[in-house]
Structures are given as C-alpha cells and as structure tokens.
Amino acid sequence: MNPLNIVILAAGKGTRMYSDKPKVLHTLAGKPLVQHVLDCASALKPQQICVVYGHGGEAVPDAMRQYAARFVIQEPQLGTGHAVQQAMPHLADEGSTLVLYGDVPLIQHSTLHQMQQAGEGLVLLTVNLPNPAGYGRIVRDAQGDVQSIVEEKDATPEQREICEVNTGILLAPTKLLRGWLDGLQNNNSQGEYYLTDIVSMAVQQGVAVHAVQPSHEWEIHGINSKSQLMVLERTWQLVEASRLLIQGVTLTDAARLDVRGKLNCGRDVEIDVGCIFEGEVSLADKVRVGAYSVIRNSSIAANTVIEPYSHIDNSEVGADCHIGPYARLRPGSRLQEGVHIGNFVEIKNSEIASGSKANHLSYIGDSSVGSRVNIGAGTITCNYDGANKHRTIIEDDVFIGSDTQLVAPVTVGKGATIAAGTTVWKNAPAGELTMNDKNQSTRPGWKRAQKVKK
Ligand code: UD1
Ligand code: CA
C-alpha cells in the first residue's frame, strides 16, 4: 500500500453544543469524539496524521498529546477546503490523503479499508438517505458516473431530490489534492472554500471518481448537538450489546447497558440492567453482575456473583467470590477465590486471601488479609495518620470481632481472636484472644430521662 496521510478536521466551533468545551472533546462511550477518530486513523498505520483545530485554544492538542499526530491551527475558518489546505504543507506528495472528521466518531476500519481498495483516483464515501436534507448531494451523469457534489444551499430543486449524499470523508492522491485545493474559489452561497469542489476538478481532468458506501449508516453520523450525541451514544451501545448477545452473554435489557471501553465476557455471563463497564473489563465464565453495578478496569474470575449496586475499580476478583450488594472495591483490591464482601464494605489497596469474609460495614485499606479470616461488622483499618499510610497485616484464620479498630502499622497473628469493640494498637499475638481492658459495669436503679406530657 502506498504511503497514507490522514487529515482530521476538527476546527468547527460546535455552536449548537452550547458548551465551553470544544465539540470534539465531548465524549461518546466515555471517550472524546476526536479520540475515536484518532484511534481508527492510527490503526491504518499512516505516515502522518494531521489534526486541524480551531476553537478552544490549545484544549484539543493538549488532550490528545499521546498521539503521534501533528496539530495545525485553522484561524479563521473559511470552509472545509480551507481546513484541509492548512494541513497540506505538512504532507509529503507521495501516496494518498484521507480526510476524516473529528465530530464523526464512529467511522470503522473496515469502511476505510474498502475505500483504500476502491482503485486509483478520488474515492468518496457516500450514503443513500431517505431524508438527505442538510447534506451535499452526489450528482451523477446518465452513465451513473459521479460528476460533482453540490451543497444543499447551492442546489437546484431537482438536485435536492437526490438521496445519495456526501459524508465528507474522502481519499485522494496527495499530489492531485494539493493542486485541486490551490484552485478552490469561494464564489458560492456561503462564501466558503468547499472541499467538495475538488470532485468536479477531478472529473474535468479525467481522474476517476469512485463512490464507496459504509458498512453501517451510523458510521457517518456527525455530532452537532447534545441530542445527536445522545442518539449516537445509544446507537453505539446497542451495537455493543448486540455484539455481546451474539457471543452468548445474557443481557436483561440491551437498552440498559453502557460499555465505555472494552468488555470481554466468557461463557454464560449474565448482566442485569443499568450496569456500566469502563476501560478494560473482563468477566470470566458464569459471572453474574447485578443491577446498577459499575465496573472499571477490573477482572472478575469464574462463577463470581456481583450483587446490585456494587462499584469495582482497578481490582482483581477471584473465582467463586460473592460481592455486594453495595460493595466498593477501590483501586488495588485483589481478592482470591471464595471471598465474600458484603454491604457497605470498602476495600482499598489490599489483598484478601481465599475464603475470607467481610460482610458488613467495614473499611479495609492498605491491608494484607490471610485465608479464612472473618472480619466482623464495623471493622475499620486506621491506615492514615494524617500524613502517611500504614499497612495492616491480618494472618490466616483470624477472627475479628465487630466494631474493631486496627491502628496501622499493626499485625494480627495467625489464628488470633480480637474481641468485639477492641482498638488494636499493638500487634496481637497468634492464637490468643486480645481485648481492651474495659470492664462492663451496671448502675442499679438508674432511670432514663422521661418525656413530660404537656
Ligand atoms: C460538509 C460537506 C457536505 C457534507 C457534510 C457532511 C463541504 C463544503 N460540505 O457540509 O457536502 O454533506 O459536510 O456532514 O465540505 N470544518 C473545519 N473548518 C472549517 C469548516 C469546517 O474544520 O472551516 C470541519 C467542521 O468542524 C466539521 C466538518 O469540517 O467537522 C464539516 O463542516 P460543516 O460546516 O459541518 O460542513 P457542512 O456544511 O455540514
Ligand atoms: Ca458549513
């Protein structure tokens, strides 16, 4: 394949978003619009990617620094042809140039690959729409050969009847493109330099013009408003949901699922309504995820059950675990197999070995918990002294009574028992019962205050 340049147009203001943020930084499936396009572009392994930006100062280049792309400002914005012109000084003449749009996020690799296979000359991506209003129309001659693109505002009533429209995405030999752009004029109804005018120039020079159609219509939808963004988000989520259903995942409702990243599922996985998956998440065989759970950058091993309203972030959960309802696993939680974490239990940066349980109302932070440990209700690791974090070590077979505070750094030895209500501020020896010396006393005859009836 000859060298490829990619120009991504992203200078538009996005007035109809009514936002201070540049349009292309608004997110779809948890990722900025322009980043979807950059990811797709990068997968084509081009020699150069050029992003043309305009509004919002340096916000767009700053947010996309991780890409090996060149950012070129277009100021003022005089039309799509003028926008591509800004990139041309940075592109070598060999090979071809693909024009993409920062606000058309869902263009797919397979469609761009089809364009690359279409043949020598200028390749347009077009689509037939039952309602073509607003788009440039593809004008063909009697033989069906593409002659030009006419913008709606410049079109005759007959041309407006044409349902084949310009998506804007095109692929052109770079050297020819440069010449065509140099020849653009702005004598049209909008006073802009139209990229679309290069089509009639190609035809006049006898350069072949091909039209390719995308595999799915949603690939070419652009975003101009929050309602279009919402509609395309739901469209994309249904695409994700049907991909999972085809693989055999049970979804209670495909319309109530959000995947903001990559979700890998084993066999017989079940996902109830309202769940959100962010970043890279893997659910192994027979995992069940309860309603309204949020799981981010985590892996859940086989047979584990996540009950409703659980939050799991940057954590690893072993096989046969039982999590939630209302459990919170914060970054660095690593649970081995058969662990039970119940309601209102928060775990952070801690390992919990097999068969251990913390079923109610606890905070376990910066801890190593052994196997078969029982952590009673209301147990708190006091891991923070106001300046530093300290570790708590709880060895195998420990029983921690309810309402215990473990003041780190501290170790509870193997098989120890901690009485309910103990503040453990020194290491507790293995195999022994440890408690604070608080004797229980009773005041005979003491009366509680009574409400006086008025
Ligand atoms: C353009 C096409 C039209 C096509 C439609 C598809 C032209 C002349 N017309 O029309 O045939 O059907 O897209 O949506 O190309 N942009 C810049 N700088 C500019 C102008 C635009 O970066 O100076 C960017 C915008 O951010 C946007 C894209 O180019 O991402 C399209 O611009 P827009 O003004 O929306 O083009 P349309 O008039 O809709
Ligand atoms: Ca315009």
XYZ file of N, CA and C in Angstrom, residues 23-244:
666
model
N -16.181 21.053 20.685
C -17.129 19.973 20.376
C -16.470 18.602 20.368
N -15.282 18.499 19.749
C -14.679 17.175 19.544
C -14.133 16.568 20.831
N -14.164 17.340 21.949
C -13.734 16.771 23.232
C -14.908 16.236 24.054
N -16.115 16.440 23.565
C -17.260 15.790 24.231
C -17.136 14.292 24.008
N -17.647 13.508 24.951
C -17.363 12.078 24.894
C -18.529 11.240 24.389
N -18.178 10.173 23.707
C -19.107 9.117 23.314
C -18.499 7.814 23.826
N -19.299 7.001 24.488
C -18.795 5.775 25.114
C -17.551 6.087 25.961
N -17.609 7.207 26.670
C -16.550 7.550 27.624
C -15.272 8.071 27.007
N -15.246 8.330 25.712
C -14.003 8.733 25.038
C -14.281 9.944 24.160
N -13.401 10.963 24.175
C -13.638 12.141 23.325
C -13.861 11.750 21.858
N -14.772 12.477 21.218
C -15.130 12.167 19.822
C -13.891 12.047 18.952
N -12.990 13.045 19.071
C -11.818 13.058 18.182
C -10.886 11.888 18.493
N -10.947 11.384 19.721
C -10.085 10.246 20.069
C -10.562 8.956 19.388
N -11.873 8.811 19.212
C -12.376 7.673 18.429
C -11.761 7.718 17.034
N -11.748 8.936 16.441
C -11.246 9.079 15.072
C -9.735 8.834 15.045
N -9.025 9.361 16.047
C -7.569 9.152 16.111
C -7.229 7.672 16.274
N -8.017 6.946 17.066
C -7.752 5.509 17.241
C -7.962 4.762 15.930
N -9.041 5.113 15.239
C -9.322 4.449 13.963
C -8.241 4.806 12.946
N -7.848 6.094 12.929
C -6.808 6.554 11.997
C -5.486 5.848 12.292
N -5.113 5.753 13.559
C -3.823 5.155 13.920
C -3.751 3.696 13.470
N -4.896 3.017 13.516
C -4.933 1.598 13.132
C -4.600 1.397 11.651
N -4.718 2.464 10.847
C -4.375 2.366 9.413
C -2.874 2.528 9.185
N -2.120 2.776 10.253
C -0.661 2.936 10.200
C -0.220 3.975 9.154
N -0.750 5.188 9.248
C -0.382 6.225 8.278
C 1.020 6.762 8.555
N 1.611 7.415 7.544
C 2.922 8.042 7.784
C 2.751 9.359 8.522
N 1.586 9.977 8.404
C 1.354 11.268 9.062
C -0.128 11.421 9.394
N -0.419 11.881 10.610
C -1.787 12.293 10.954
C -1.735 13.771 11.278
N -2.622 14.525 10.684
C -2.677 15.968 10.898
C -4.065 16.326 11.411
N -4.143 16.920 12.599
C -5.436 17.333 13.150
C -5.554 18.848 12.983
N -6.594 19.278 12.274
C -6.823 20.708 12.073
C -7.800 21.177 13.139
N -7.323 22.067 14.021
C -8.180 22.509 15.119
C -8.330 24.013 15.071
N -9.320 24.527 15.810
C -9.554 25.963 15.752
C -9.984 26.525 17.085
N -11.171 26.147 17.527
C -11.729 26.762 18.727
C -11.210 26.121 20.005
N -11.267 26.863 21.086
C -10.937 26.313 22.403
C -9.463 26.361 22.729
N -8.735 27.272 22.088
C -7.311 27.407 22.392
C -6.573 26.106 22.122
N -5.719 25.717 23.089
C -4.906 24.512 22.905
C -5.577 23.282 23.500
N -6.864 23.398 23.840
C -7.525 22.285 24.538
C -7.464 20.977 23.749
N -7.668 21.042 22.434
C -7.677 19.805 21.633
C -6.270 19.191 21.566
N -5.231 19.945 21.148
C -3.889 19.327 21.162
C -3.470 18.864 22.554
N -3.790 19.648 23.581
C -3.395 19.253 24.940
C -4.018 17.922 25.347
N -5.278 17.729 24.964
C -5.976 16.499 25.374
C -5.522 15.278 24.570
N -4.887 15.513 23.408
C -4.561 14.388 22.515
C -3.050 14.211 22.329
N -2.262 14.743 23.283
C -0.798 14.696 23.167
C -0.234 13.295 22.998
N -0.974 12.282 23.512
C -0.433 10.918 23.473
C -0.373 10.348 22.058
N -1.012 11.038 21.091
C -0.988 10.542 19.720
C 0.173 11.159 18.941
N 0.753 10.356 18.071
C 1.817 10.851 17.198
C 1.153 11.593 16.042
N 0.541 12.725 16.361
C -0.161 13.499 15.340
C 0.384 14.919 15.333
N 0.256 15.589 14.197
C 0.632 16.996 14.132
C -0.648 17.824 14.251
N -0.627 18.852 15.060
C -1.799 19.692 15.268
C -1.580 21.024 14.553
N -2.506 21.362 13.677
C -2.373 22.564 12.865
C -3.596 23.445 13.099
N -3.354 24.695 13.396
C -4.491 25.578 13.681
C -5.051 26.168 12.385
N -6.379 26.275 12.340
C -7.049 26.938 11.224
C -7.751 28.167 11.786
N -7.267 29.336 11.449
C -7.796 30.571 12.011
C -7.671 31.673 10.975
N -8.730 32.259 10.424
C -10.138 31.919 10.679
C -10.548 30.649 9.930
N -11.800 30.219 10.137
C -12.303 29.014 9.477
C -13.105 29.400 8.233
N -12.509 29.110 7.081
C -13.116 29.564 5.832
C -13.680 28.415 5.009
N -13.964 27.299 5.663
C -14.592 26.182 4.951
C -13.733 24.929 4.978
N -14.359 23.813 4.552
C -13.679 22.508 4.654
C -12.455 22.427 3.741
N -12.537 23.077 2.563
C -11.379 23.076 1.644
C -10.219 23.844 2.258
N -10.529 24.985 2.838
C -9.532 25.816 3.518
C -8.907 25.061 4.699
N -9.736 24.268 5.388
C -9.238 23.491 6.533
C -8.192 22.470 6.071
N -8.505 21.747 4.990
C -7.545 20.737 4.502
C -6.272 21.425 4.008
N -6.432 22.601 3.418
C -5.261 23.373 2.948
C -4.244 23.617 4.068
N -4.741 23.828 5.281
C -3.834 24.123 6.399
C -2.890 22.959 6.682
N -3.354 21.750 6.352
C -2.543 20.559 6.625
C -1.529 20.292 5.523
N -1.801 20.782 4.315
C -1.009 20.371 3.142
C 0.496 20.633 3.267
N 0.934 21.767 3.861
C 2.392 21.980 3.958
C 3.099 20.882 4.757
N 2.357 20.127 5.536
C 2.966 19.104 6.394
C 2.891 17.708 5.783
N 2.345 17.608 4.563
C 2.168 16.288 3.951
C 3.089 16.123 2.749
N 3.720 14.947 2.668
C 4.570 14.635 1.514
C 3.687 14.281 0.321
N 4.204 14.490 -0.890
C 3.428 14.295 -2.110
C 3.111 12.841 -2.441
N 3.964 11.925 -1.985
C 3.752 10.511 -2.356
C 2.490 9.980 -1.674
N 1.861 9.051 -2.370
C 0.737 8.351 -1.753
C -0.533 9.171 -1.712
N -1.401 8.839 -0.770
C -2.718 9.469 -0.772
C -3.066 10.046 0.594
N -4.088 10.860 0.590
C -4.522 11.544 1.811
C -5.991 11.233 2.060
N -6.276 10.827 3.293
C -7.640 10.504 3.723
C -8.124 11.652 4.603
N -9.317 12.170 4.309
C -9.887 13.243 5.126
C -10.981 12.657 6.022
N -10.791 12.805 7.327
C -11.779 12.370 8.323
C -12.232 13.585 9.124
N -13.219 13.393 9.995
C -13.809 14.499 10.754
C -13.807 14.169 12.241
N -13.358 15.113 13.034
C -13.298 14.901 14.479
C -14.657 14.749 15.129
N -15.700 15.167 14.435
C -17.045 15.043 15.007
C -17.858 13.942 14.327
N -17.185 13.053 13.599
C -17.823 11.850 13.033
C -17.076 10.663 13.650
N -17.479 10.287 14.882
C -16.611 9.442 15.698
C -16.613 7.953 15.375
N -17.669 7.464 14.736
C -17.814 6.000 14.686
C -17.395 5.375 13.356
N -16.653 6.135 12.545
C -16.152 5.555 11.295
C -15.307 4.317 11.616
N -15.527 3.248 10.857
C -14.886 1.961 11.162
C -13.760 1.631 10.176
N -12.814 0.913 10.686
C -11.655 0.485 9.916
C -12.064 -0.218 8.614
N -13.077 -1.095 8.697
C -13.463 -1.886 7.517
C -13.924 -0.985 6.365
N -14.631 0.087 6.699
C -15.103 1.007 5.663
C -13.932 1.754 5.019
N -12.989 2.199 5.853
C -11.831 2.929 5.313
C -10.973 1.993 4.464
N -10.911 0.740 4.873
C -10.159 -0.251 4.107
C -10.796 -0.449 2.729
N -12.140 -0.500 2.707
C -12.862 -0.590 1.417
C -12.513 0.583 0.517
N -12.425 1.782 1.105
C -12.081 2.961 0.294
C -10.686 2.794 -0.300
N -9.756 2.258 0.512
C -8.388 2.071 0.016
C -8.340 1.061 -1.128
N -9.308 0.144 -1.157
C -9.341 -0.898 -2.198
C -10.105 -0.450 -3.449
N -10.696 0.765 -3.424
C -11.635 1.153 -4.489
C -10.967 1.408 -5.845
N -9.681 1.684 -5.847
C -8.996 1.913 -7.131
C -8.323 3.269 -7.171
N -7.580 3.503 -8.235
C -6.856 4.758 -8.426
C -7.840 5.921 -8.518
N -7.386 7.105 -8.147
C -8.228 8.286 -8.329
C -8.787 8.795 -7.010
N -9.910 9.512 -7.142
C -10.546 10.125 -5.972
C -11.641 9.184 -5.470
N -11.639 8.904 -4.168
C -12.636 7.988 -3.596
C -13.486 8.745 -2.588
N -14.802 8.755 -2.826
C -15.727 9.436 -1.914
C -16.479 8.398 -1.105
N -16.788 8.725 0.137
C -17.670 7.877 0.937
C -19.049 8.522 0.884
N -19.999 7.813 0.295
C -21.349 8.371 0.146
C -22.354 7.423 0.777
N -23.558 7.931 0.990
C -24.598 7.093 1.577
C -25.951 7.566 1.054
N -26.871 6.625 0.911
C -28.229 6.969 0.488
C -29.095 7.172 1.713
N -29.690 8.361 1.809
C -30.528 8.656 2.971
C -31.944 8.961 2.508
N -32.951 8.387 3.191
C -34.332 8.719 2.832
C -34.612 10.214 2.994
N -33.962 10.830 3.985
C -34.102 12.275 4.148
C -32.725 12.923 4.050
N -32.357 13.389 2.849
C -30.989 13.888 2.637
C -30.780 15.348 3.057
N -31.779 15.974 3.677
C -31.714 17.404 3.983
C -30.446 17.760 4.753
N -29.809 18.849 4.336
C -28.637 19.349 5.043
C -27.312 18.886 4.457
N -27.343 17.809 3.691
C -26.100 17.242 3.164
C -25.822 17.731 1.742
N -24.542 17.687 1.354
C -24.181 17.882 -0.045
C -24.649 16.671 -0.850
N -25.177 16.921 -2.078
C -25.723 15.829 -2.898
C -24.695 15.381 -3.935
N -24.710 14.064 -4.216
C -23.819 13.481 -5.209
C -24.519 13.551 -6.572
N -23.943 14.337 -7.484
C -24.532 14.493 -8.814
C -23.843 13.519 -9.770
N -24.646 12.622 -10.394
C -24.109 11.650 -11.353
C -24.651 11.944 -12.738
N -23.916 11.499 -13.774
C -24.402 11.692 -15.139
C -25.258 10.497 -15.560
N -25.699 10.503 -16.845
C -26.605 9.460 -17.338
C -25.991 8.068 -17.207
N -24.654 7.979 -17.295
C -23.982 6.675 -17.158
C -23.829 6.261 -15.694
N -24.202 7.153 -14.796
C -24.051 6.851 -13.372
C -22.701 7.250 -12.826
N -21.886 7.959 -13.626
C -20.578 8.387 -13.118
C -20.722 9.675 -12.315
N -19.990 9.748 -11.201
C -20.055 10.932 -10.347
C -19.497 12.132 -11.108
N -20.248 13.242 -11.088
C -19.841 14.463 -11.784
C -19.381 15.548 -10.813
N -20.103 15.672 -9.690
C -19.778 16.750 -8.751
C -20.544 16.526 -7.448
N -20.207 17.366 -6.459
C -21.018 17.429 -5.242
C -21.577 18.841 -5.191
N -22.877 18.931 -4.932
C -23.470 20.263 -4.797
C -24.015 20.411 -3.377
N -23.609 21.490 -2.721
C -24.083 21.744 -1.357
C -25.567 22.080 -1.394
N -26.285 21.715 -0.346
C -27.732 21.936 -0.331
C -28.070 23.403 -0.614
N -27.295 24.314 0.002
C -27.608 25.740 -0.154
C -27.392 26.237 -1.574
N -26.618 25.491 -2.379
C -26.346 25.889 -3.761
C -27.109 25.015 -4.754
N -27.926 24.076 -4.261
C -28.540 23.070 -5.134
C -29.823 23.596 -5.781
N -30.115 23.076 -6.988
C -31.397 23.360 -7.641
C -32.456 22.458 -7.003
N -33.744 22.785 -7.187
C -34.799 21.931 -6.615
C -34.658 20.475 -7.068
N -34.253 20.240 -8.328
C -34.101 18.853 -8.819
C -32.954 18.161 -8.090
N -31.852 18.896 -7.911
C -30.697 18.307 -7.216
C -31.050 17.967 -5.761
N -31.923 18.747 -5.167
C -32.304 18.470 -3.772
C -33.077 17.168 -3.630
N -33.614 16.662 -4.753
C -34.331 15.377 -4.729
C -33.361 14.194 -4.626
N -32.073 14.428 -4.904
C -31.081 13.332 -4.885
C -30.899 12.839 -3.447
N -30.973 11.520 -3.288
C -30.855 10.944 -1.938
C -29.447 10.448 -1.612
N -28.561 10.380 -2.633
C -27.190 9.979 -2.346
C -26.427 11.219 -1.876
N -25.869 11.143 -0.660
C -25.245 12.335 -0.080
C -23.766 12.111 0.201
N -23.074 13.251 0.376
C -21.649 13.263 0.691
C -21.476 13.142 2.205
N -20.729 12.150 2.627
C -20.446 12.038 4.063
C -19.332 13.002 4.456
N -18.570 13.480 3.460
C -17.432 14.359 3.720
C -16.115 13.597 3.706
N -16.161 12.319 4.039
C -14.941 11.501 4.106
C -14.488 11.168 2.686
N -13.230 11.439 2.390
C -12.714 11.117 1.058
C -11.241 10.757 1.107
N -10.798 10.115 0.022
C -9.416 9.676 -0.117
C -8.928 10.157 -1.476
N -7.806 10.879 -1.503
C -7.340 11.453 -2.771
C -5.828 11.292 -2.888
N -5.320 11.129 -4.115
C -3.868 11.148 -4.301
C -3.348 12.512 -3.841
N -2.356 12.518 -2.968
C -1.956 13.759 -2.296
C -1.528 14.852 -3.277
N -0.794 14.453 -4.294
C -0.270 15.442 -5.235
C -1.411 16.132 -5.990
N -2.381 15.334 -6.419
C -3.535 15.906 -7.126
C -4.348 16.781 -6.179
N -4.535 16.299 -4.943
C -5.316 17.046 -3.947
C -4.729 18.443 -3.746
N -3.412 18.500 -3.656
C -2.739 19.781 -3.444
C -3.091 20.759 -4.571
N -3.023 20.259 -5.811
C -3.344 21.103 -6.965
C -4.800 21.554 -6.937
N -5.691 20.633 -6.641
C -7.123 20.985 -6.612
C -7.406 22.026 -5.536
N -6.826 21.853 -4.356
C -7.071 22.812 -3.269
C -6.574 24.202 -3.654
N -5.426 24.246 -4.363
C -4.888 25.547 -4.801
C -5.861 26.261 -5.729
N -6.682 25.481 -6.439
C -7.604 26.082 -7.406
C -8.971 26.421 -6.833
N -9.204 26.191 -5.546
C -10.549 26.428 -4.980
C -10.920 27.910 -4.977
N -12.190 28.174 -5.201
C -12.749 29.530 -5.133
C -13.868 29.527 -4.083
N -14.220 30.724 -3.595
C -15.295 30.765 -2.600
C -16.531 31.491 -3.111
N -16.722 31.429 -4.459
C -17.889 32.117 -5.011
C -19.136 31.225 -4.949
N -19.571 30.923 -3.705
C -20.786 30.128 -3.507
C -21.647 30.831 -2.463
N -22.800 30.231 -2.165
C -23.773 30.925 -1.317
C -23.253 31.165 0.103
N -22.251 30.374 0.568
C -21.751 30.544 1.940
C -20.432 31.307 1.988
N -19.877 31.631 0.776
C -18.587 32.338 0.746
C -17.462 31.518 1.352
N -17.574 30.174 1.260
C -16.564 29.283 1.848
C -15.755 28.589 0.751
N -14.565 28.094 1.145
C -13.787 27.225 0.255
C -14.236 25.800 0.511
N -15.019 25.263 -0.440
C -15.621 23.941 -0.274
C -14.640 22.849 -0.692
N -14.383 21.919 0.186
C -13.586 20.742 -0.193
C -14.277 19.969 -1.317
N -15.599 20.004 -1.296
C -16.387 19.228 -2.254
C -16.173 19.664 -3.707
N -15.675 20.884 -3.902
C -15.453 21.362 -5.278
C -14.334 20.613 -5.988
N -13.521 19.858 -5.231
C -12.443 19.118 -5.898
C -12.991 18.008 -6.790
N -14.255 17.603 -6.565
C -14.812 16.489 -7.348
C -14.945 16.879 -8.818
N -15.531 18.050 -9.071
C -15.685 18.445 -10.477
C -14.324 18.713 -11.125
N -13.350 19.169 -10.321
C -11.990 19.374 -10.865
C -11.394 18.034 -11.309
N -11.597 16.997 -10.487
C -11.090 15.666 -10.838
C -11.740 15.194 -12.133
N -13.058 15.376 -12.217
C -13.793 14.927 -13.415
C -13.261 15.635 -14.654
N -13.055 16.965 -14.541
C -12.534 17.734 -15.684
C -11.169 17.235 -16.133
N -10.356 16.793 -15.173
C -9.008 16.307 -15.523
C -9.017 14.849 -15.934
N -10.196 14.236 -15.964
C -10.280 12.824 -16.352
C -9.786 11.868 -15.281
N -9.711 12.332 -14.026
C -9.316 11.445 -12.924
C -10.553 10.652 -12.495
N -10.379 9.352 -12.304
C -11.518 8.506 -11.920
C -12.053 8.915 -10.549
N -13.385 8.944 -10.412
C -14.014 9.233 -9.108
C -14.856 8.017 -8.709
N -14.520 7.428 -7.564
C -15.246 6.247 -7.069
C -16.088 6.644 -5.870
N -17.230 5.990 -5.728
C -18.047 6.208 -4.524
C -18.194 4.877 -3.796
N -17.852 4.909 -2.518
C -17.919 3.706 -1.678
C -18.944 3.975 -0.581
N -19.673 2.923 -0.156
C -20.663 3.094 0.914
C -20.166 2.445 2.212
N -20.490 3.057 3.345
C -20.051 2.478 4.628
C -20.814 1.191 4.938
N -20.220 0.352 5.787
C -20.886 -0.902 6.169
C -22.139 -0.627 7.000
N -22.129 0.440 7.796
C -23.297 0.784 8.617
C -23.525 2.289 8.518
N -24.798 2.683 8.494
C -25.101 4.108 8.369
C -24.586 4.908 9.558
N -24.592 4.306 10.779
C -24.166 5.064 11.968
C -22.703 5.503 11.900
N -21.926 4.871 11.018
C -20.507 5.223 10.936
C -20.286 6.664 10.482
N -21.245 7.202 9.732
C -21.006 8.517 9.118
C -21.783 9.633 9.812
N -22.458 9.292 10.908
C -23.222 10.340 11.596
C -22.300 11.316 12.315
N -22.529 12.595 12.055
C -21.761 13.656 12.707
C -22.524 14.191 13.902
N -21.791 14.842 14.791
C -22.380 15.378 16.029
C -22.370 16.897 15.964
N -23.558 17.486 16.074
C -23.652 18.945 16.142
C -24.355 19.424 17.396
N -25.052 18.527 18.095
C -25.853 18.949 19.254
C -25.818 17.839 20.289
N -26.225 18.195 21.517
C -26.278 17.195 22.576
C -27.304 16.108 22.253
N -28.359 16.457 21.543
C -29.331 15.393 21.259
C -28.766 14.424 20.216
N -28.021 14.918 19.223
C -27.383 13.984 18.277
C -26.348 13.120 18.995
N -25.653 13.731 19.951
C -24.649 12.973 20.715
C -25.325 11.846 21.494
N -26.444 12.167 22.124
C -27.161 11.157 22.911
C -27.678 10.042 22.016
N -28.234 10.399 20.870
C -28.775 9.374 19.967
C -27.657 8.454 19.468
N -26.504 9.047 19.106
C -25.407 8.213 18.593
C -24.819 7.347 19.707
N -24.797 7.878 20.932
C -24.349 7.074 22.082
C -25.240 5.835 22.228
N -26.557 6.026 22.186
C -27.466 4.871 22.340
C -27.314 3.914 21.160
N -27.123 4.457 19.955
C -26.921 3.591 18.789
C -25.692 2.719 19.003
N -24.596 3.347 19.451
C -23.346 2.619 19.664
C -23.507 1.573 20.775
N -24.218 1.933 21.840
C -24.398 0.986 22.935
C -25.213 -0.222 22.480
N -26.158 -0.001 21.557
C -26.909 -1.153 21.031
C -26.009 -2.035 20.169
N -25.055 -1.407 19.466
C -24.078 -2.187 18.683
C -23.254 -3.057 19.642
N -22.785 -2.458 20.744
C -22.005 -3.209 21.753
C -22.849 -4.334 22.343
N -24.104 -4.005 22.666
C -24.980 -5.007 23.277
C -25.228 -6.163 22.320
N -25.443 -5.876 21.041
C -25.728 -6.995 20.137
C -24.481 -7.844 19.924
N -23.305 -7.226 19.971
C -22.054 -7.989 19.894
C -21.975 -8.985 21.075
N -22.337 -8.526 22.270
C -22.306 -9.399 23.443
C -23.369 -10.496 23.347
